[in-house]
Amino acid sequence: MKNILIILLSFICSAAFAKADLQALYKKGNDEYAKGSYQAALTFYRTVETEGFRSAELYYNIGNCYYQLDSLASSILYYERAKLLDPSDEDIGFNLDIANQKTVDRVDKMPVLFIMDGWQKLASKLSLQGWSFLTITCFWISMIALALYVISAERIKKILFFSIASILFIGGIVTYTIASSQNNRLNKEKEGIIFSPTVTIKSAPSSGKDLFVLHEGTKVRILDKAEGWVKIRLGNGNVGWLPESGIQGI
């Protein structure tokens, strides 16, 4: 038992020191960025990233460094990664829009039903953590209200507590659905950024005919992979294949 406690204590201390080291590296990155030393700042930020840490703020800062270093595709990639983690952050959205204005390709998106558009806008109001917290809160308060409904003797109070429990339970289902959709987008749906300055999209891997040309920074959806080639779809519905070396997943 004593050995187990020693091992556990050592693990906790190691984790605490590792976190402190990452915080120190992150602060050095911030200091270098404030001085205009963007390459040095990027080195510190990427070191934090390679240690397995990820956050919208970290990806946003990395994107800013790449943007200042005129690495357009990399800046868009990290802004997109930051937006995935926190779609409600206005600074991330603003900088991503600025970077996208520098891309060559202008791809018109297919029209979306107003219901779906409204749902997507609602989902972007909070991060996955925010919706998850809201879901737990709704269900807990709903359970408390339901318990008060059961123990209450007065009819007015029973109606009140039952109404609160019902509304919050429905709200919890809605927020859970939004959180699930965001989690699905983070872990299952795959999108990517074109990294080649210019790449010809083909109708099939290797031997397919030329369809159209894309440039660095363009965002696409990844549909499939085969023998070093990636099948992609644009926002306008166009589909084709490009070499895997010319794209990086968000």
mmCIF file of C-alpha atoms in Angstrom:
data_model
loop_
_atom_site.group_PDB
_atom_site.id
_atom_site.type_symbol
_atom_site.label_atom_id
_atom_site.label_comp_id
_atom_site.label_asym_id
_atom_site.label_seq_id
_atom_site.Cartn_x
_atom_site.Cartn_y
_atom_site.Cartn_z
ATOM 1 C CA MET A 1 0.000 0.000 0.000
ATOM 2 C CA LYS A 2 2.843 2.349 0.869
ATOM 3 C CA ASN A 3 4.520 1.707 -2.502
ATOM 4 C CA ILE A 4 1.276 2.422 -4.336
ATOM 5 C CA LEU A 5 0.912 5.742 -2.529
ATOM 6 C CA ILE A 6 4.514 6.665 -3.389
ATOM 7 C CA ILE A 7 3.962 5.826 -7.064
ATOM 8 C CA LEU A 8 0.699 7.783 -7.123
ATOM 9 C CA LEU A 9 2.328 10.788 -5.452
ATOM 10 C CA SER A 10 5.219 10.643 -7.929
ATOM 11 C CA PHE A 11 2.776 10.550 -10.842
ATOM 12 C CA ILE A 12 0.859 13.562 -9.516
ATOM 13 C CA CYS A 13 4.072 15.518 -8.972
ATOM 14 C CA SER A 14 5.362 14.639 -12.461
ATOM 15 C CA ALA A 15 2.096 15.759 -14.041
ATOM 16 C CA ALA A 16 2.189 19.012 -12.079
ATOM 17 C CA PHE A 17 5.785 19.719 -13.121
ATOM 18 C CA ALA A 18 4.981 18.881 -16.765
ATOM 19 C CA LYS A 19 2.038 21.288 -16.709
ATOM 20 C CA ALA A 20 4.224 23.978 -15.152
ATOM 21 C CA ASP A 21 6.852 23.444 -17.879
ATOM 22 C CA LEU A 22 4.223 23.794 -20.608
ATOM 23 C CA GLN A 23 2.882 26.967 -19.024
ATOM 24 C CA ALA A 24 6.410 28.366 -18.929
ATOM 25 C CA LEU A 25 6.951 27.524 -22.616
ATOM 26 C CA TYR A 26 3.598 29.049 -23.497
ATOM 27 C CA LYS A 27 4.478 32.252 -21.640
ATOM 28 C CA LYS A 28 7.820 32.428 -23.469
ATOM 29 C CA GLY A 29 5.904 32.115 -26.725
ATOM 30 C CA ASN A 30 3.652 35.003 -25.720
ATOM 31 C CA ASP A 31 6.674 37.116 -24.764
ATOM 32 C CA GLU A 32 8.401 36.454 -28.074
ATOM 33 C CA TYR A 33 5.233 37.239 -30.027
ATOM 34 C CA ALA A 34 4.847 40.543 -28.155
ATOM 35 C CA LYS A 35 8.394 41.436 -29.231
ATOM 36 C CA GLY A 36 7.629 40.614 -32.863
ATOM 37 C CA SER A 37 9.828 37.491 -32.855
ATOM 38 C CA TYR A 38 7.225 35.369 -34.577
ATOM 39 C CA GLN A 39 9.475 32.453 -35.530
ATOM 40 C CA ALA A 40 10.737 32.122 -31.967
ATOM 41 C CA ALA A 41 7.197 32.359 -30.620
ATOM 42 C CA LEU A 42 6.087 29.672 -33.081
ATOM 43 C CA THR A 43 8.860 27.364 -31.874
ATOM 44 C CA PHE A 44 7.650 27.626 -28.276
ATOM 45 C CA TYR A 45 3.992 27.185 -29.228
ATOM 46 C CA ARG A 46 4.680 24.162 -31.425
ATOM 47 C CA THR A 47 6.731 22.595 -28.613
ATOM 48 C CA VAL A 48 3.701 22.901 -26.338
ATOM 49 C CA GLU A 49 1.562 21.336 -29.067
ATOM 50 C CA THR A 50 3.899 18.377 -29.589
ATOM 51 C CA GLU A 51 3.591 17.583 -25.878
ATOM 52 C CA GLY A 52 -0.044 16.735 -26.512
ATOM 53 C CA PHE A 53 -1.629 19.966 -25.284
ATOM 54 C CA ARG A 54 -4.367 21.463 -27.420
ATOM 55 C CA SER A 55 -6.655 24.429 -26.957
ATOM 56 C CA ALA A 56 -8.367 27.027 -29.098
ATOM 57 C CA GLU A 57 -6.088 29.711 -27.667
ATOM 58 C CA LEU A 58 -2.921 27.773 -28.512
ATOM 59 C CA TYR A 59 -4.045 27.048 -32.073
ATOM 60 C CA TYR A 60 -5.116 30.670 -32.493
ATOM 61 C CA ASN A 61 -1.670 31.891 -31.444
ATOM 62 C CA ILE A 62 0.040 29.418 -33.771
ATOM 63 C CA GLY A 63 -2.198 30.620 -36.592
ATOM 64 C CA ASN A 64 -1.225 34.226 -35.833
ATOM 65 C CA CYS A 65 2.464 33.338 -35.996
ATOM 66 C CA TYR A 66 2.086 31.621 -39.356
ATOM 67 C CA TYR A 67 0.059 34.553 -40.667
ATOM 68 C CA GLN A 68 2.779 37.011 -39.629
ATOM 69 C CA LEU A 69 5.341 34.736 -41.309
ATOM 70 C CA ASP A 70 3.310 34.781 -44.564
ATOM 71 C CA SER A 71 2.543 31.059 -44.366
ATOM 72 C CA LEU A 72 -1.054 31.309 -45.545
ATOM 73 C CA ALA A 73 -2.069 27.645 -45.633
ATOM 74 C CA SER A 74 -0.620 26.947 -42.184
ATOM 75 C CA SER A 75 -2.313 29.991 -40.665
ATOM 76 C CA ILE A 76 -5.712 28.952 -42.066
ATOM 77 C CA LEU A 77 -5.154 25.373 -40.873
ATOM 78 C CA TYR A 78 -4.583 26.462 -37.278
ATOM 79 C CA TYR A 79 -7.350 29.061 -37.303
ATOM 80 C CA GLU A 80 -9.695 26.294 -38.455
ATOM 81 C CA ARG A 81 -8.444 23.995 -35.679
ATOM 82 C CA ALA A 82 -9.017 26.766 -33.155
ATOM 83 C CA LYS A 83 -12.511 27.390 -34.518
ATOM 84 C CA LEU A 84 -13.364 23.693 -34.170
ATOM 85 C CA LEU A 85 -12.585 23.862 -30.457
ATOM 86 C CA ASP A 86 -14.263 27.226 -29.861
ATOM 87 C CA PRO A 87 -16.624 28.304 -32.671
ATOM 88 C CA SER A 88 -17.957 31.142 -30.519
ATOM 89 C CA ASP A 89 -14.652 33.065 -30.387
ATOM 90 C CA GLU A 90 -15.062 36.187 -32.513
ATOM 91 C CA ASP A 91 -11.306 36.875 -32.775
ATOM 92 C CA ILE A 92 -10.710 33.443 -34.290
ATOM 93 C CA GLY A 93 -13.513 33.972 -36.805
ATOM 94 C CA PHE A 94 -12.273 37.452 -37.701
ATOM 95 C CA ASN A 95 -8.666 36.384 -38.297
ATOM 96 C CA LEU A 96 -9.805 33.345 -40.272
ATOM 97 C CA ASP A 97 -11.880 35.600 -42.529
ATOM 98 C CA ILE A 98 -8.887 37.897 -43.062
ATOM 99 C CA ALA A 99 -6.666 34.943 -43.987
ATOM 100 C CA ASN A 100 -9.292 33.475 -46.319
ATOM 101 C CA GLN A 101 -9.470 36.767 -48.207
ATOM 102 C CA LYS A 102 -5.892 36.128 -49.324
ATOM 103 C CA THR A 103 -6.689 32.778 -50.928
ATOM 104 C CA VAL A 104 -6.969 32.529 -54.712
ATOM 105 C CA ASP A 105 -9.971 30.211 -54.968
ATOM 106 C CA ARG A 106 -13.478 31.544 -54.485
ATOM 107 C CA VAL A 107 -15.782 28.572 -53.991
ATOM 108 C CA ASP A 108 -19.511 29.220 -53.796
ATOM 109 C CA LYS A 109 -21.213 27.079 -51.177
ATOM 110 C CA MET A 110 -24.303 25.054 -51.957
ATOM 111 C CA PRO A 111 -27.480 26.591 -50.509
ATOM 112 C CA VAL A 112 -28.486 25.340 -47.054
ATOM 113 C CA LEU A 113 -32.012 25.089 -45.680
ATOM 114 C CA PHE A 114 -32.739 28.002 -43.356
ATOM 115 C CA ILE A 115 -33.465 25.528 -40.544
ATOM 116 C CA MET A 116 -30.018 23.950 -40.908
ATOM 117 C CA ASP A 117 -28.410 27.367 -41.199
ATOM 118 C CA GLY A 118 -30.122 28.493 -37.991
ATOM 119 C CA TRP A 119 -29.085 25.288 -36.237
ATOM 120 C CA GLN A 120 -25.435 25.786 -37.256
ATOM 121 C CA LYS A 121 -25.492 29.397 -36.048
ATOM 122 C CA LEU A 122 -26.954 28.284 -32.725
ATOM 123 C CA ALA A 123 -24.311 25.570 -32.341
ATOM 124 C CA SER A 124 -21.543 28.121 -32.920
ATOM 125 C CA LYS A 125 -22.638 30.193 -29.919
ATOM 126 C CA LEU A 126 -20.726 27.948 -27.491
ATOM 127 C CA SER A 127 -17.811 25.525 -27.527
ATOM 128 C CA LEU A 128 -18.225 21.774 -27.041
ATOM 129 C CA GLN A 129 -17.303 22.226 -23.371
ATOM 130 C CA GLY A 130 -19.867 24.989 -23.035
ATOM 131 C CA TRP A 131 -22.704 22.934 -24.505
ATOM 132 C CA SER A 132 -21.680 19.908 -22.426
ATOM 133 C CA PHE A 133 -21.720 21.968 -19.227
ATOM 134 C CA LEU A 134 -25.099 23.422 -20.163
ATOM 135 C CA THR A 135 -26.464 19.920 -20.805
ATOM 136 C CA ILE A 136 -25.351 18.650 -17.395
ATOM 137 C CA THR A 137 -26.753 21.765 -15.706
ATOM 138 C CA CYS A 138 -30.142 21.391 -17.412
ATOM 139 C CA PHE A 139 -30.491 17.731 -16.457
ATOM 140 C CA TRP A 140 -29.404 18.284 -12.836
ATOM 141 C CA ILE A 141 -31.785 21.192 -12.257
ATOM 142 C CA SER A 142 -34.519 19.219 -14.009
ATOM 143 C CA MET A 143 -33.988 16.326 -11.587
ATOM 144 C CA ILE A 144 -34.080 18.688 -8.597
ATOM 145 C CA ALA A 145 -37.293 20.289 -9.883
ATOM 146 C CA LEU A 146 -38.794 16.843 -10.394
ATOM 147 C CA ALA A 147 -37.915 15.851 -6.844
ATOM 148 C CA LEU A 148 -39.526 19.053 -5.523
ATOM 149 C CA TYR A 149 -42.615 18.237 -7.607
ATOM 150 C CA VAL A 150 -42.869 14.827 -5.931
ATOM 151 C CA ILE A 151 -42.516 16.109 -2.376
ATOM 152 C CA SER A 152 -44.627 19.252 -2.783
ATOM 153 C CA ALA A 153 -48.132 19.165 -1.398
ATOM 154 C CA GLU A 154 -49.519 22.367 -2.900
ATOM 155 C CA ARG A 155 -51.019 22.095 -6.379
ATOM 156 C CA ILE A 156 -49.555 25.411 -7.579
ATOM 157 C CA LYS A 157 -46.039 24.366 -6.575
ATOM 158 C CA LYS A 158 -46.466 20.959 -8.200
ATOM 159 C CA ILE A 159 -47.475 22.616 -11.483
ATOM 160 C CA LEU A 160 -44.570 25.052 -11.222
ATOM 161 C CA PHE A 161 -41.912 22.436 -10.458
ATOM 162 C CA PHE A 162 -43.253 20.025 -13.087
ATOM 163 C CA SER A 163 -43.175 22.785 -15.704
ATOM 164 C CA ILE A 164 -39.594 23.706 -14.788
ATOM 165 C CA ALA A 165 -38.522 20.052 -14.878
ATOM 166 C CA SER A 166 -40.154 19.512 -18.284
ATOM 167 C CA ILE A 167 -38.702 22.649 -19.884
ATOM 168 C CA LEU A 168 -35.189 21.987 -18.587
ATOM 169 C CA PHE A 169 -35.348 18.322 -19.583
ATOM 170 C CA ILE A 170 -36.279 19.308 -23.142
ATOM 171 C CA GLY A 171 -33.549 21.960 -23.036
ATOM 172 C CA GLY A 172 -31.069 19.304 -21.923
ATOM 173 C CA ILE A 173 -32.005 17.118 -24.880
ATOM 174 C CA VAL A 174 -31.473 20.036 -27.264
ATOM 175 C CA THR A 175 -28.098 21.001 -25.777
ATOM 176 C CA TYR A 176 -27.026 17.339 -25.723
ATOM 177 C CA THR A 177 -27.872 17.048 -29.424
ATOM 178 C CA ILE A 178 -25.806 20.151 -30.200
ATOM 179 C CA ALA A 179 -22.890 18.894 -28.099
ATOM 180 C CA SER A 180 -23.051 15.508 -29.844
ATOM 181 C CA SER A 181 -23.023 17.141 -33.277
ATOM 182 C CA GLN A 182 -19.993 19.232 -32.327
ATOM 183 C CA ASN A 183 -18.208 16.171 -30.939
ATOM 184 C CA ASN A 184 -19.007 14.318 -34.153
ATOM 185 C CA ARG A 185 -17.549 17.147 -36.188
ATOM 186 C CA LEU A 186 -14.401 17.173 -34.063
ATOM 187 C CA ASN A 187 -13.752 13.440 -34.168
ATOM 188 C CA LYS A 188 -15.464 12.010 -37.250
ATOM 189 C CA GLU A 189 -16.087 14.548 -39.964
ATOM 190 C CA LYS A 190 -12.824 15.304 -41.739
ATOM 191 C CA GLU A 191 -11.894 18.501 -43.498
ATOM 192 C CA GLY A 192 -8.563 19.667 -44.828
ATOM 193 C CA ILE A 193 -6.598 22.617 -46.166
ATOM 194 C CA ILE A 194 -4.801 22.586 -49.518
ATOM 195 C CA PHE A 195 -1.059 23.105 -48.934
ATOM 196 C CA SER A 196 0.302 22.889 -52.475
ATOM 197 C CA PRO A 197 0.696 26.318 -54.130
ATOM 198 C CA THR A 198 -1.202 24.857 -57.097
ATOM 199 C CA VAL A 199 -2.681 21.380 -57.448
ATOM 200 C CA THR A 200 -4.653 19.776 -60.272
ATOM 201 C CA ILE A 201 -7.705 17.841 -59.122
ATOM 202 C CA LYS A 202 -8.293 14.617 -61.063
ATOM 203 C CA SER A 203 -11.329 12.446 -61.700
ATOM 204 C CA ALA A 204 -9.536 9.364 -60.321
ATOM 205 C CA PRO A 205 -6.269 8.618 -58.483
ATOM 206 C CA SER A 206 -3.131 8.933 -60.608
ATOM 207 C CA SER A 207 -4.536 8.270 -64.083
ATOM 208 C CA GLY A 208 -7.761 10.268 -63.971
ATOM 209 C CA LYS A 209 -8.432 13.222 -66.237
ATOM 210 C CA ASP A 210 -7.836 16.785 -65.068
ATOM 211 C CA LEU A 211 -10.961 18.432 -63.630
ATOM 212 C CA PHE A 212 -9.975 21.750 -62.063
ATOM 213 C CA VAL A 213 -7.175 23.502 -60.189
ATOM 214 C CA LEU A 214 -7.003 24.508 -56.537
ATOM 215 C CA HIS A 215 -4.542 26.704 -54.649
ATOM 216 C CA GLU A 216 -3.106 26.814 -51.149
ATOM 217 C CA GLY A 217 -5.401 27.736 -48.301
ATOM 218 C CA THR A 218 -8.605 26.350 -49.821
ATOM 219 C CA LYS A 219 -10.753 24.352 -47.405
ATOM 220 C CA VAL A 220 -12.184 21.026 -48.598
ATOM 221 C CA ARG A 221 -13.993 18.031 -47.141
ATOM 222 C CA ILE A 222 -12.058 14.747 -47.130
ATOM 223 C CA LEU A 223 -14.165 11.860 -48.415
ATOM 224 C CA ASP A 224 -11.722 8.995 -48.936
ATOM 225 C CA LYS A 225 -8.065 7.980 -49.223
ATOM 226 C CA ALA A 226 -6.440 5.454 -51.546
ATOM 227 C CA GLU A 227 -2.814 4.706 -52.462
ATOM 228 C CA GLY A 228 -1.417 8.117 -51.593
ATOM 229 C CA TRP A 229 -4.391 10.018 -53.027
ATOM 230 C CA VAL A 230 -7.222 11.845 -51.280
ATOM 231 C CA LYS A 231 -10.782 12.242 -52.526
ATOM 232 C CA ILE A 232 -12.168 15.687 -51.700
ATOM 233 C CA ARG A 233 -15.364 17.668 -52.110
ATOM 234 C CA LEU A 234 -15.694 21.429 -52.347
ATOM 235 C CA GLY A 235 -18.441 23.523 -50.841
ATOM 236 C CA ASN A 236 -20.058 23.811 -54.284
ATOM 237 C CA GLY A 237 -20.294 20.024 -54.604
ATOM 238 C CA ASN A 238 -17.368 19.438 -56.996
ATOM 239 C CA VAL A 239 -15.512 16.193 -56.273
ATOM 240 C CA GLY A 240 -12.051 14.984 -57.262
ATOM 241 C CA TRP A 241 -8.741 13.460 -56.231
ATOM 242 C CA LEU A 242 -5.382 15.026 -55.345
ATOM 243 C CA PRO A 243 -2.056 13.697 -54.001
ATOM 244 C CA GLU A 244 -2.086 13.204 -50.231
ATOM 245 C CA SER A 245 1.057 15.325 -49.925
ATOM 246 C CA GLY A 246 -0.913 18.363 -51.082
ATOM 247 C CA ILE A 247 -3.373 18.505 -48.206
ATOM 248 C CA GLN A 248 -3.379 18.545 -44.389
ATOM 249 C CA GLY A 249 -6.327 17.525 -42.265
ATOM 250 C CA ILE A 250 -7.866 19.999 -39.867
#
